[in-house]
Amino acid sequence: MIEQLDSVVTLAALVLIAILMIPLAMTVFRMVVGPGYADRFIALDMLTAIAVATAGLTAVATTRREFLDIAFGVALIGFLATCALAALLERRKGDKQ
C-alpha cells in the first residue's frame, strides 16, 4: 500500500514539474521581451519562485533532502536580489526627480 502511494506521489510530482515548464517558458519570454525594467524584475522574481517549486517537487520525486537545501538557497538569493533591485529602482527614481 505504501509503495503504491509513494509511486503516485512521485508521478504527481513529475507531472507538476512538467506543468511548471509552461509558466517557465512564458516568464523567460517576458524577461527577454519585457518593455521595462520593472517587468524584467517581476519576471526574475517569478523565475525564482518556479525554481524553488521545481526544486521542492524534485525533492519529493527523488526523496532526497538536498534539493530542499537548494530550494532554500535559491529563495534566499531571490529575496536578496529583489531587495537590491527595488533599492536600485528607488535610487533611479530619485535621480530623475
C-alpha positions as a Python dict, from the first residue, in 0.01 Angstrom:
ca = {
    (1, 'M'): (0, 0, 0),
    (2, 'I'): (278, 244, 93),
    (3, 'E'): (467, 160, -227),
    (4, 'Q'): (161, 245, -436),
    (5, 'L'): (115, 573, -254),
    (6, 'D'): (483, 652, -299),
    (7, 'S'): (465, 589, -674),
    (8, 'V'): (150, 805, -704),
    (9, 'V'): (317, 1092, -519),
    (10, 'T'): (629, 1059, -736),
    (11, 'L'): (418, 1058, -1052),
    (12, 'A'): (221, 1362, -934),
    (13, 'A'): (545, 1548, -859),
    (14, 'L'): (682, 1468, -1204),
    (15, 'V'): (359, 1582, -1370),
    (16, 'L'): (368, 1908, -1174),
    (17, 'I'): (730, 1965, -1276),
    (18, 'A'): (625, 1921, -1638),
    (19, 'I'): (335, 2164, -1589),
    (20, 'L'): (574, 2420, -1438),
    (21, 'M'): (760, 2433, -1769),
    (22, 'I'): (471, 2629, -1924),
    (23, 'P'): (496, 2930, -1689),
    (24, 'L'): (874, 2897, -1709),
    (25, 'A'): (865, 2950, -2087),
    (26, 'M'): (619, 3237, -2055),
    (27, 'T'): (833, 3404, -1787),
    (28, 'V'): (1153, 3372, -1990),
    (29, 'F'): (970, 3530, -2283),
    (30, 'R'): (856, 3820, -2061),
    (31, 'M'): (1207, 3863, -1928),
    (32, 'V'): (1357, 3883, -2276),
    (33, 'V'): (1085, 4094, -2440),
    (34, 'G'): (966, 4291, -2134),
    (35, 'P'): (916, 4658, -2217),
    (36, 'G'): (1069, 4792, -1897),
    (37, 'Y'): (1295, 4714, -1606),
    (38, 'A'): (1002, 4654, -1372),
    (39, 'D'): (862, 4381, -1599),
    (40, 'R'): (1200, 4214, -1613),
    (41, 'F'): (1241, 4230, -1235),
    (42, 'I'): (899, 4074, -1180),
    (43, 'A'): (988, 3803, -1432),
    (44, 'L'): (1311, 3737, -1243),
    (45, 'D'): (1114, 3703, -920),
    (46, 'M'): (876, 3462, -1093),
    (47, 'L'): (1170, 3258, -1222),
    (48, 'T'): (1294, 3232, -866),
    (49, 'A'): (956, 3105, -749),
    (50, 'I'): (945, 2849, -1030),
    (51, 'A'): (1297, 2732, -943),
    (52, 'V'): (1202, 2691, -576),
    (53, 'A'): (888, 2496, -669),
    (54, 'T'): (1082, 2276, -910),
    (55, 'A'): (1349, 2201, -650),
    (56, 'G'): (1083, 2117, -392),
    (57, 'L'): (899, 1887, -630),
    (58, 'T'): (1226, 1723, -729),
    (59, 'A'): (1293, 1658, -360),
    (60, 'V'): (954, 1488, -335),
    (61, 'A'): (1005, 1285, -653),
    (62, 'T'): (1356, 1166, -566),
    (63, 'T'): (1317, 1159, -184),
    (64, 'R'): (1647, 1346, -149),
    (65, 'R'): (1662, 1627, 105),
    (66, 'E'): (1948, 1804, -70),
    (67, 'F'): (1701, 1959, -312),
    (68, 'L'): (1526, 2131, -22),
    (69, 'D'): (1856, 2295, 70),
    (70, 'I'): (1885, 2412, -290),
    (71, 'A'): (1529, 2547, -280),
    (72, 'F'): (1605, 2736, 41),
    (73, 'G'): (1924, 2883, -106),
    (74, 'V'): (1751, 2992, -426),
    (75, 'A'): (1468, 3151, -227),
    (76, 'L'): (1716, 3341, -11),
    (77, 'I'): (1914, 3464, -311),
    (78, 'G'): (1590, 3562, -486),
    (79, 'F'): (1477, 3762, -184),
    (80, 'L'): (1809, 3945, -163),
    (81, 'A'): (1803, 4014, -538),
    (82, 'T'): (1451, 4155, -514),
    (83, 'C'): (1556, 4385, -230),
    (84, 'A'): (1863, 4502, -421),
    (85, 'L'): (1669, 4564, -741),
    (86, 'A'): (1399, 4753, -552),
    (87, 'A'): (1667, 4976, -400),
    (88, 'L'): (1813, 5032, -746),
    (89, 'L'): (1475, 5131, -889),
    (90, 'E'): (1417, 5365, -595),
    (91, 'R'): (1756, 5529, -647),
    (92, 'R'): (1689, 5573, -1021),
    (93, 'K'): (1353, 5730, -942),
    (94, 'G'): (1524, 5969, -701),
    (95, 'D'): (1783, 6067, -966),
    (96, 'K'): (1513, 6165, -1215),
    (97, 'Q'): (1339, 6399, -972),
}
